[in-house]
Coordinates of C-alpha atoms in Angstrom, one line a residue:
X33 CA 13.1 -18.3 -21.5
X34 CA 13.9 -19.2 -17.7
X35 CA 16.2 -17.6 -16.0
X36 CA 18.0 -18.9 -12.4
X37 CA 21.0 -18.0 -10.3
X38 CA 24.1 -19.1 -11.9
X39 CA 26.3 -21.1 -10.2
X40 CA 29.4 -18.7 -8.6
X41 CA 32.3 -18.4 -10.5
X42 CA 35.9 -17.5 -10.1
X43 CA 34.1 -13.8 -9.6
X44 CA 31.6 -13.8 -7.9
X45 CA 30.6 -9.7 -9.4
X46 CA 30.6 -11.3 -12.7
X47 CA 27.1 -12.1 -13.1
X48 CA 26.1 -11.8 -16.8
X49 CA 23.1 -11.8 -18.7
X50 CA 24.1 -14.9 -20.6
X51 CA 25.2 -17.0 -18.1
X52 CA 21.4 -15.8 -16.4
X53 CA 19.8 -16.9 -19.8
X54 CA 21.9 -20.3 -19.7
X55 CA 21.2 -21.0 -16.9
X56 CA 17.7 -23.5 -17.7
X57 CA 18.4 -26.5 -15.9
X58 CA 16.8 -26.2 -12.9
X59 CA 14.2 -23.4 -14.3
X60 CA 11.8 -21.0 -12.0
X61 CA 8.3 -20.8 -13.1
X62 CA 7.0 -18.1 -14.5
X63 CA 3.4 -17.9 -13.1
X64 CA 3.0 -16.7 -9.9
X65 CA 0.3 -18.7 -7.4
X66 CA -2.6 -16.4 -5.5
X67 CA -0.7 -16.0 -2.8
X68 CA 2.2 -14.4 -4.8
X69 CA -0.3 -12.7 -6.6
X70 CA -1.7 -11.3 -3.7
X71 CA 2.2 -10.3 -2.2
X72 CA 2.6 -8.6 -5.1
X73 CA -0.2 -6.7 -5.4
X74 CA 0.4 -5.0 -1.4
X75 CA 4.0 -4.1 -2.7
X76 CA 3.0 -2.4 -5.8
X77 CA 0.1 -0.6 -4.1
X78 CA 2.7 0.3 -1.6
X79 CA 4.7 1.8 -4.1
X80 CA 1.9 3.3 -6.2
X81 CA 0.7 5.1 -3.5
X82 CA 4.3 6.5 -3.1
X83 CA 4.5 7.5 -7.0
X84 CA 1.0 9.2 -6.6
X85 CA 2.7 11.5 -4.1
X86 CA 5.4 13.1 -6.2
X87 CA 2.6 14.3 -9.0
X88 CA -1.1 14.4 -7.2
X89 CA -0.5 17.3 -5.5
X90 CA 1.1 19.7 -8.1
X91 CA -1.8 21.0 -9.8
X92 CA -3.5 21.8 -6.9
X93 CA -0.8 24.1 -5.5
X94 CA -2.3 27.2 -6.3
X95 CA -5.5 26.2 -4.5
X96 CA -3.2 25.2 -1.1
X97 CA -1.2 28.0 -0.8
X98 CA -4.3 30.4 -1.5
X99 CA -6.7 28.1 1.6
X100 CA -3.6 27.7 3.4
X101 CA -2.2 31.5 2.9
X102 CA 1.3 30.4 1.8
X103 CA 3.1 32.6 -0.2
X104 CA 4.4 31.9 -3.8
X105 CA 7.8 31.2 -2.3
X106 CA 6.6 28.8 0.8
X107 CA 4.9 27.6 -1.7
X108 CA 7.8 24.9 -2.9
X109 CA 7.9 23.6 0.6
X110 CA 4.4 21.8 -0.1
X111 CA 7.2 19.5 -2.4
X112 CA 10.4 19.7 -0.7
X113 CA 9.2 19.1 2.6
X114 CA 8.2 15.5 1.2
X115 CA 11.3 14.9 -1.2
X116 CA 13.7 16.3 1.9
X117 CA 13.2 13.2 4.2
X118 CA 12.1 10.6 1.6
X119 CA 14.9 10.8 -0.8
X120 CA 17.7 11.2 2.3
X121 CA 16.3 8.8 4.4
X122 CA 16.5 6.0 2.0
X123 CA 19.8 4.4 2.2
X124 CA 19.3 4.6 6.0
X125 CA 16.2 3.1 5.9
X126 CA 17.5 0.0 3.5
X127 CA 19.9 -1.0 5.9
X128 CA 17.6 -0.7 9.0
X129 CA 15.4 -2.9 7.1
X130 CA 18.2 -5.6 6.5
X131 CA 19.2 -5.5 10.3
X132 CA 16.1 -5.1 12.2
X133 CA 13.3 -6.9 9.4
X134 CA 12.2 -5.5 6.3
X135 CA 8.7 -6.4 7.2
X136 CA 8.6 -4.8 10.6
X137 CA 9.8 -1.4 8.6
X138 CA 7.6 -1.7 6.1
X139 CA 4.8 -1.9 7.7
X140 CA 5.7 0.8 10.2
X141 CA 6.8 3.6 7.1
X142 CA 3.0 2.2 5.8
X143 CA 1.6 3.1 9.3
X144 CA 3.4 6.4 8.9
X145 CA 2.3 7.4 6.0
X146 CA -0.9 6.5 6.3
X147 CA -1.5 8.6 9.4
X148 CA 0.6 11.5 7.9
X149 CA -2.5 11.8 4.6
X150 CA -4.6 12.2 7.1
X151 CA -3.4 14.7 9.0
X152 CA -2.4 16.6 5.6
X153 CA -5.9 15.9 4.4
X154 CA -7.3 18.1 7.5
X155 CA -4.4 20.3 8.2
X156 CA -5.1 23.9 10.0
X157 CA -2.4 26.0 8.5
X158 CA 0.5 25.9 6.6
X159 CA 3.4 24.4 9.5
X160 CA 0.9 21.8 10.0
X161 CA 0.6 20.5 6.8
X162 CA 4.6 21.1 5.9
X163 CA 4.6 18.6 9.1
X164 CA 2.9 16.4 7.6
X165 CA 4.0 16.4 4.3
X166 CA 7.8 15.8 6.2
X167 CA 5.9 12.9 8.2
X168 CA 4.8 11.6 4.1
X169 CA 8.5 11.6 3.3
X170 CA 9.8 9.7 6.1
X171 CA 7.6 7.4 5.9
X172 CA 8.3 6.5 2.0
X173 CA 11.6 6.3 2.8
X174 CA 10.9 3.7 4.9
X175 CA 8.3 1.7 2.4
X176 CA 9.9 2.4 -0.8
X177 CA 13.3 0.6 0.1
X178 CA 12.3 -2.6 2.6
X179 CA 9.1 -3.4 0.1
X180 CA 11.6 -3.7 -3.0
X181 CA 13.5 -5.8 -1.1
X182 CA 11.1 -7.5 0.1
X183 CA 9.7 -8.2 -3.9
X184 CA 13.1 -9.1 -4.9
X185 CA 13.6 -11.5 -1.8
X186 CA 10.4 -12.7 -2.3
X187 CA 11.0 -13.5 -5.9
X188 CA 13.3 -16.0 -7.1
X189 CA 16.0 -14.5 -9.7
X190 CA 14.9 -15.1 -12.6
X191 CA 11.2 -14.7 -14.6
X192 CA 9.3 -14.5 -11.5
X193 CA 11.1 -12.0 -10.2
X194 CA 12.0 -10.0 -13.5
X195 CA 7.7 -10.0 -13.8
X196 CA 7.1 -8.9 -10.4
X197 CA 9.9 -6.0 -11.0
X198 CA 8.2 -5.0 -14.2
X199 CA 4.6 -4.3 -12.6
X200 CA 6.7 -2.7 -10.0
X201 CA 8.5 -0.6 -12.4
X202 CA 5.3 0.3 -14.4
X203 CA 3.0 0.8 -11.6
X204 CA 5.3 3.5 -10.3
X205 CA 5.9 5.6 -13.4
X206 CA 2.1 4.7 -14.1
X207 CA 1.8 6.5 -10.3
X208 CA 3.9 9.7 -11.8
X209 CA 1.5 10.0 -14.6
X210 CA -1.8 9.2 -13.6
X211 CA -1.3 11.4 -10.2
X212 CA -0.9 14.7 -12.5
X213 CA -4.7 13.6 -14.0
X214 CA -6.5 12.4 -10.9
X215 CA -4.9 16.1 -9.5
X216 CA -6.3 18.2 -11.9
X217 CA -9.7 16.1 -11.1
X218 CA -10.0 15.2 -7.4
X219 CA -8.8 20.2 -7.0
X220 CA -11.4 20.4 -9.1
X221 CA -14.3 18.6 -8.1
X222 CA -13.7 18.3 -4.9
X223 CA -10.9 20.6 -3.3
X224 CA -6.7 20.2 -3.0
X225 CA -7.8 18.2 0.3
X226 CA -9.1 15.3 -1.1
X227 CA -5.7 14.5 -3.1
X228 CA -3.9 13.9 0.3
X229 CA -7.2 12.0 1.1
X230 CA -6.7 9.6 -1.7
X231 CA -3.3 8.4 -0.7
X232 CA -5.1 7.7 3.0
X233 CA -7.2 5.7 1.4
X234 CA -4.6 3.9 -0.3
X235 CA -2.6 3.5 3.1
X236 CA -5.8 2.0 4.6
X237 CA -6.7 -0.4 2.1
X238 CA -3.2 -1.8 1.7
X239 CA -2.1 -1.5 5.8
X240 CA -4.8 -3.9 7.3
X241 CA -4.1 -7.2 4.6
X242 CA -0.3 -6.8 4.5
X243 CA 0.8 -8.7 7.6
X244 CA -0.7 -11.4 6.8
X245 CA 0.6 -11.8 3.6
X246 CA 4.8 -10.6 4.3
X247 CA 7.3 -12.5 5.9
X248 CA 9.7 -11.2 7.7
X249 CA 13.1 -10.7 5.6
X250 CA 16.5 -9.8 7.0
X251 CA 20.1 -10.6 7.4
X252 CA 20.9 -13.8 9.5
X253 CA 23.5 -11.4 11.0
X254 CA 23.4 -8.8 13.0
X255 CA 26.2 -6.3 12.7
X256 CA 26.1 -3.1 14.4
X257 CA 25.0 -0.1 12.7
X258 CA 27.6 2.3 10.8
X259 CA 26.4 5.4 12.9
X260 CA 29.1 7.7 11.6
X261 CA 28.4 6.2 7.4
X262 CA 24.7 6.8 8.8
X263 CA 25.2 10.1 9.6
X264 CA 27.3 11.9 6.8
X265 CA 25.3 9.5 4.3
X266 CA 21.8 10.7 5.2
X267 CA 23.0 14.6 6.0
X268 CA 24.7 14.6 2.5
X269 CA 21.5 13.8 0.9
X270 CA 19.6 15.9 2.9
X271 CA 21.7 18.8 1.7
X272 CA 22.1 18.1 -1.6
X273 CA 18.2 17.4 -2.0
X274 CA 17.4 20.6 -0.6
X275 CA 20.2 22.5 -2.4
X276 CA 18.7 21.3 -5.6
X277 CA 15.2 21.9 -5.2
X278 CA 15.8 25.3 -3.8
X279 CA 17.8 26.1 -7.0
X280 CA 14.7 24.9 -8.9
X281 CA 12.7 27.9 -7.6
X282 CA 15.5 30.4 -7.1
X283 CA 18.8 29.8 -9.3
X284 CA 22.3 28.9 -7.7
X285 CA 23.1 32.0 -7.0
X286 CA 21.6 31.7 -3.7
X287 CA 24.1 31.6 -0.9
X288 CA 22.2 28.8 1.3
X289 CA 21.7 27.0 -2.3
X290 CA 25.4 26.9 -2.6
X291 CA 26.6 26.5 1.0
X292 CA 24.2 23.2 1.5
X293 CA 25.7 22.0 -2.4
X294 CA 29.0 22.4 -0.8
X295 CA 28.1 20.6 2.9
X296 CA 26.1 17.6 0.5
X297 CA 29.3 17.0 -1.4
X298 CA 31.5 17.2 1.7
X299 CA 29.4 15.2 3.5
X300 CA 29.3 12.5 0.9
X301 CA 33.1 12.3 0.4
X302 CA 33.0 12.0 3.7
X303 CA 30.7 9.1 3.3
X304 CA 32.7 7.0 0.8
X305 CA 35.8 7.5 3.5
X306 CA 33.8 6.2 6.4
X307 CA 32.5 3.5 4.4
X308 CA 36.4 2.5 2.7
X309 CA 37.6 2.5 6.8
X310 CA 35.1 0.9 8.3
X311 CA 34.3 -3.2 8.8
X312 CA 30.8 -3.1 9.0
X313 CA 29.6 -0.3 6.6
X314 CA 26.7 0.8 5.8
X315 CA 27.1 0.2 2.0
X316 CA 29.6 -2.0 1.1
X317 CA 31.9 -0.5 -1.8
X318 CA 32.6 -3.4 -3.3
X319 CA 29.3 -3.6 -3.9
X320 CA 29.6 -0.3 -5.7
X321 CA 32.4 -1.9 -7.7
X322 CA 29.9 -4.2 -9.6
X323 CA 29.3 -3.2 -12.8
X324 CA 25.9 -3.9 -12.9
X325 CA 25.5 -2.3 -9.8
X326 CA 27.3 0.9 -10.9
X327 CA 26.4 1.4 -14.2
X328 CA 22.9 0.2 -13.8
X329 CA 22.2 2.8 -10.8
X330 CA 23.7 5.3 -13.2
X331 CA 21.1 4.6 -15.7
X332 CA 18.4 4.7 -13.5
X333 CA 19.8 8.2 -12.2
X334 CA 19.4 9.2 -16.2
X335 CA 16.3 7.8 -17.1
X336 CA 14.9 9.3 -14.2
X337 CA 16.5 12.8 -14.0
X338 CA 15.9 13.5 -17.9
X339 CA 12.5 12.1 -18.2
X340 CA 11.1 14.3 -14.9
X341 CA 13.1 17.3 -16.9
X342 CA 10.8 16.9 -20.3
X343 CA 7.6 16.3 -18.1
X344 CA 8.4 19.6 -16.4
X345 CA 9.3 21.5 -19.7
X346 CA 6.7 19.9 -22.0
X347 CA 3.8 20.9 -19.1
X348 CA 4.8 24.6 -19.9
X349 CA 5.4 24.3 -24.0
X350 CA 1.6 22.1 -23.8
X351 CA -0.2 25.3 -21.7
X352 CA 1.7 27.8 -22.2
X353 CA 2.3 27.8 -25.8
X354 CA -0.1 25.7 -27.2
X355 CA -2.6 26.7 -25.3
X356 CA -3.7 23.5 -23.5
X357 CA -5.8 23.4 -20.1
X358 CA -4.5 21.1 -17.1
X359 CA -7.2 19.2 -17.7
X360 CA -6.0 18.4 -21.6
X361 CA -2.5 18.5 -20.5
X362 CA -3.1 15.7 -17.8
X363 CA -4.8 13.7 -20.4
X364 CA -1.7 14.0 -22.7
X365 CA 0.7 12.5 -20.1
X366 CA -1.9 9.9 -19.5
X367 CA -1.3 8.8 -22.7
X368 CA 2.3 8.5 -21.7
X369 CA 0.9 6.3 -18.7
X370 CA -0.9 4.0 -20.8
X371 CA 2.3 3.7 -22.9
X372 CA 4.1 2.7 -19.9
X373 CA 1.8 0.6 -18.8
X374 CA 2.1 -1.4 -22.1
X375 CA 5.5 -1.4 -22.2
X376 CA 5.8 -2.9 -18.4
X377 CA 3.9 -5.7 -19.5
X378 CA 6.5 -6.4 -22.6
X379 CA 9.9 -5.5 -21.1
X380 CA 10.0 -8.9 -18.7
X381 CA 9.8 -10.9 -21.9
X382 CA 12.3 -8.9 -24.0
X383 CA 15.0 -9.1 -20.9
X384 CA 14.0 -12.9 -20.0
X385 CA 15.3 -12.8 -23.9
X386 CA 17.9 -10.6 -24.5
X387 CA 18.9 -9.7 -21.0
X388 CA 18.4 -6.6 -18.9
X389 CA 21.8 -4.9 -20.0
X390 CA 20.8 -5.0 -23.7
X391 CA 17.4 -4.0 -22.9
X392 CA 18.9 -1.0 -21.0
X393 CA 21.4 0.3 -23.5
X394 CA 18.1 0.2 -26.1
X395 CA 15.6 2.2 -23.6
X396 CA 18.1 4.8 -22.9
X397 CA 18.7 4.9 -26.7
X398 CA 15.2 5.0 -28.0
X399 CA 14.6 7.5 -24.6
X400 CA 17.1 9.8 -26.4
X401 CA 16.0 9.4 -30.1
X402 CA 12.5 10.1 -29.4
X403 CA 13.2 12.8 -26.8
X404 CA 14.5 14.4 -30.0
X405 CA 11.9 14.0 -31.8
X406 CA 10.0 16.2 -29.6
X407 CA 11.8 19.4 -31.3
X408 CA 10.4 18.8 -34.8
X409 CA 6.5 18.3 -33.0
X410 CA 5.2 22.1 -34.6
X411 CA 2.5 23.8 -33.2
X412 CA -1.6 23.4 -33.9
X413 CA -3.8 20.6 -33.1
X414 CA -1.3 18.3 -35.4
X415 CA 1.4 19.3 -33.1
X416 CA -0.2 18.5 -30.5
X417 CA -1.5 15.0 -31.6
X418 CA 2.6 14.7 -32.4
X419 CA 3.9 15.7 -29.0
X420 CA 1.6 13.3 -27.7
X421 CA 2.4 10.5 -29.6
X422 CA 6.1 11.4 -29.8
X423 CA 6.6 12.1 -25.7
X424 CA 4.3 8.6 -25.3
X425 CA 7.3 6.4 -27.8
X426 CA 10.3 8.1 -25.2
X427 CA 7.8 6.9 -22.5
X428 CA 7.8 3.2 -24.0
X429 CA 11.3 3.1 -23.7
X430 CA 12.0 5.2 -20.9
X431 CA 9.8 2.0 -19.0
X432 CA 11.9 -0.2 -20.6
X433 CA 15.1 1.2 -18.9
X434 CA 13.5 1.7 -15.3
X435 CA 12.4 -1.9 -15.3
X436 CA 15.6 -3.3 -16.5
X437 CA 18.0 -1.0 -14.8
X438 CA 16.4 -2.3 -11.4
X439 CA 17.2 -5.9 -12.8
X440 CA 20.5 -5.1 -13.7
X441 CA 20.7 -3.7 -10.2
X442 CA 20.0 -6.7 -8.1
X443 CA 21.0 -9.9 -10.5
X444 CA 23.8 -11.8 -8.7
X445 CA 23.0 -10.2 -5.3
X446 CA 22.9 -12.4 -2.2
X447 CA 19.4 -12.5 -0.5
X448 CA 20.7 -10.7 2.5
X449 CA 22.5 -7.5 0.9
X450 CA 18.9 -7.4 -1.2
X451 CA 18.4 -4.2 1.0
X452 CA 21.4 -2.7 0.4
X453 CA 21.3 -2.9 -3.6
X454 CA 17.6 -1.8 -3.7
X455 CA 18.4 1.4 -1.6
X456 CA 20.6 2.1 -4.3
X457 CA 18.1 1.2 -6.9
X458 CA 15.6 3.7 -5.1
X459 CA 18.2 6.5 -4.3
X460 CA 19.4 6.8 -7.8
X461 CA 15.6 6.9 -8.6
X462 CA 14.5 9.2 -6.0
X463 CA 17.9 11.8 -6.5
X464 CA 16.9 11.0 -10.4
X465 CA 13.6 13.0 -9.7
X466 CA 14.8 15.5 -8.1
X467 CA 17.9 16.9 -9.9
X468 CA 16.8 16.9 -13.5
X469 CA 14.6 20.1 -13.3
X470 CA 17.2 22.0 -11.3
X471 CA 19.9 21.4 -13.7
X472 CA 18.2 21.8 -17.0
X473 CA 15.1 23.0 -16.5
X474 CA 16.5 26.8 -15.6
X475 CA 17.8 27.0 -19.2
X476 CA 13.8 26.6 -19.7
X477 CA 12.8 28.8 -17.7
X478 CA 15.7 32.0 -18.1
X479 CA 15.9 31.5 -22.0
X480 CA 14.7 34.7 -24.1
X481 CA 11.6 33.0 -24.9
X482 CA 9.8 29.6 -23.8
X483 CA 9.9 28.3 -27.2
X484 CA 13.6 28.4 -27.2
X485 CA 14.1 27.6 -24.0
X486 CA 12.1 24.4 -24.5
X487 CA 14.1 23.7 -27.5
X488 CA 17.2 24.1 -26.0
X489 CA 16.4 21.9 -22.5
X490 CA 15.4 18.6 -24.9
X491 CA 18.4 18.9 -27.4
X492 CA 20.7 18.9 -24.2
X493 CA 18.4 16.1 -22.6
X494 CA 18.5 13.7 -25.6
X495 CA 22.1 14.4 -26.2
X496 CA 22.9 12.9 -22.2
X497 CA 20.7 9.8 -22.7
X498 CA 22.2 9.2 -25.7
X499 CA 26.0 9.7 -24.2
X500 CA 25.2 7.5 -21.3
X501 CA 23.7 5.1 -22.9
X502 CA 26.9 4.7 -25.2
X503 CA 29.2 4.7 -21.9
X504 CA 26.5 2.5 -19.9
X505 CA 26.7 -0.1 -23.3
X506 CA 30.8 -0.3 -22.9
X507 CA 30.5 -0.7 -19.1
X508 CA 28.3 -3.5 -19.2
X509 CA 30.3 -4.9 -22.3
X510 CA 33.3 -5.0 -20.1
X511 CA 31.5 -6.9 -17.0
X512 CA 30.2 -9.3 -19.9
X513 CA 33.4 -10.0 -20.7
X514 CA 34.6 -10.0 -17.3
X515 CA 32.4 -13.1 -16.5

């Protein structure tokens, strides 16, 4: 069940899971020694604490913006301010990583971070803590792209890295989950504060060990930095994020909501003409022209973006017409954690044997198919117990397809654009999470009734996992054949 680095062929984009699975001759382990052990374990804290951040803080919102006198509508900045810098600063970040050392930026977005919980965790007012939560964001977008790069560089291709990718992958949806839980908690028990406390904690337990353990990874060149790609790239996500979440809370009939849509689309066709003019771009588009590298990004952008939209629209449907508490509702989606955590632990095996193309096409399918399942759930305690164990069987293979679209991602990509092809792997994840709920969850949301409207947002989400995963599985059929 080893899999290497094939030798390169006549094209060197056509990198396919059988030739990966062929490949046995010269075989990498499997087991990991302490010290990789211990690697991996800083880079997935790292990224745990990052996934804690997107969910810890939502059920305590109410609580904030009541101690910190923020009005309902400031109110979404306590999120945006964080998804803002960390979702457009991430491609910029990648690349700084690959010139300048992945470790060196790594441990500085750690730093960052660490510093910024705690000044959340004792903020004054309301600007202080929106600073802070900006400071948060900046500084994931720095740790979330140079420590995947840094697993995958660390990692040979092949079992040892498909194994450290799938504790990656779980741990961070496992982050998602368990954050909405430890939330409810932590507001609770002991106030909204401690929840930005926790992730200090996390920053200060993880910062002091990781030098010692990372080596410094990044390209034996040293080309100049595509300011202008930099630039447009960053600004378009910038807008876009912001147009998106903004149209979460107030509709697209906003005209700042539709003037920043139109500057993030400008902005990022005028991204992809920098990039097609320029020698030394920022992301190289033939790159983009992989079909692993295209069509896996695109099913990480699905899996992400339509998974976050049932979480949102089931956390209404569980309280709101079933009458379930936060407290019961956070224990229902940690169900869904411990799914994913099981199926983390299974996915390396079933792509070390069928190859992470196949296993994609299946999660997005079985995503879809149980996704669908969630309209036939009823109400009661039984429906309940069925939305539970329904929503937890999408989860299964909704883990399936984060872990393998990141493998399908970054097979057959040299060490040194590593940084490059995670960015992508985080940005489709990170714009995945933030403009599911805007585009479907309104129809949620504006429907006659919640019932309907909750009925009608996961019909339409099941019916796009299940198209893309039919596109995604001729893409990938054609790059097989290709190689």
């Amino acid at each position: 069940m080893a899999i290497d680095t094939p030798a390169p062929s006549a094209n060197p984009s056509a990198v396919t899971d059988s030739s990966l699975r062929s490949a046995t001759q010269n075989p990498t382990p499997a087991r990991l020694s302490a010290r990789d052990k211990l690697v991996l374990f800083v880079l997935c804290a790292a990224q745990f604490m990052v996934a804690l951040d997107f969910s810890v803080l939502n059920v305590a919102l109410p609580v904030l913006g009541a101690d910190l006198q923020m009005s309902d509508a400031a109110l979404q900045w306590a999120v945006t301010a964080f998804a803002l810098p960390s979702g457009g600063f991430l491609l910029l970040s990648g690349r700084l990583g690959d010139l300048y050392g992945r470790r060196r930026l790594f441990l500085s977005g750690l730093a960052l971070f660490g510093a910024a919980s705690v000044l959340a965790t004792f903020a004054w007012d309301a600007p202080s803590f929106l600073a802070a939560r900006a400071l948060q964001g900046i500084g994931a977008a720095a740790i979330v792209p140079t420590g995947m790069a840094l697993l995958t560089t660390t990692f040979r291709e092949g079992p040892q890295r498909d194994r450290a990718l799938g504790l990656s992958g779980t741990l961070m949806s496992l982050g998602f989950t368990v954050g909405m839980v430890l939330g409810g908690i932590l507001t609770d028990t002991l106030g909204w504060r401690s929840t930005m406390g926790l992730l200090a904690l996390f920053a200060v337990l993880v910062l002091p060990v990781a030098p010692a353990l990372l080596k410094e990874s990044q390209s034996p060149e040293r080309p100049k930095l595509d300011v202008p790609g930099a630039i447009t790239v960053t600004g378009g996500l910038l807008a876009l994020i912001y147009a998106l979440t903004t149209a979460a809370e107030h509709g697209f009939g906003k005209l700042d909501v539709q003037l920043t849509l139109a500057a993030g689309v400008l902005l990022l066709a005028a991204f992809v003409r920098i990039e097609s003019r320029t020698a030394q771009p920022l992301v190289s588009l033939p790159m983009l022209r992989r079909p692993n590298v295209a069509w896996g990004n695109v099913g990480g952008l699905i899996t992400f973006s339509m998974m976050t939209t049932i979480v949102f629209v089931l956390t209404l449907y569980l309280q709101q017409t079933l009458g379930l508490s936060p407290f019961q509702t956070g224990l229902v989606f940690g169900a869904q954690g411990v799914a994913a955590f099981v199926s983390g632990t299974l996915t390396p095996r079933f792509v070390g044997r069928y190859g992470s193309r196949k296993v994609l096409v299946v999660g997005l399918t079985g995503q879809a198919v149980f996704t669908a399942g969630l309209l036939v759930t009823g109400t009661g305690t039984l429906g309940v117990v069925l939305a539970t164990l329904v929503a937890s069987l999408a989860c299964v293979f909704h883990m399936g397809a984060i872990i393998s679209y990141g493998i399908t991602v970054t097979s057959g990509v040299p060490d040194e654009q590593q940084g490059l092809a995670t960015g992508l792997v985080t940005s489709s994840q990170q714009l995945g999470l933030t403009v599911g709920i805007p585009l479907l969850g309104v129809l949620a949301t504006t429907a006659d009734d919640l019932t309907s409207g909750y009925h009608l947002v996961v019909a339409v989400d099941a019916a796009i996992v299940l198209a893309s995963a039919l596109l995604i599985a001729v893409g990938l059929r054609r790059k097989s054949l290709a190689g």
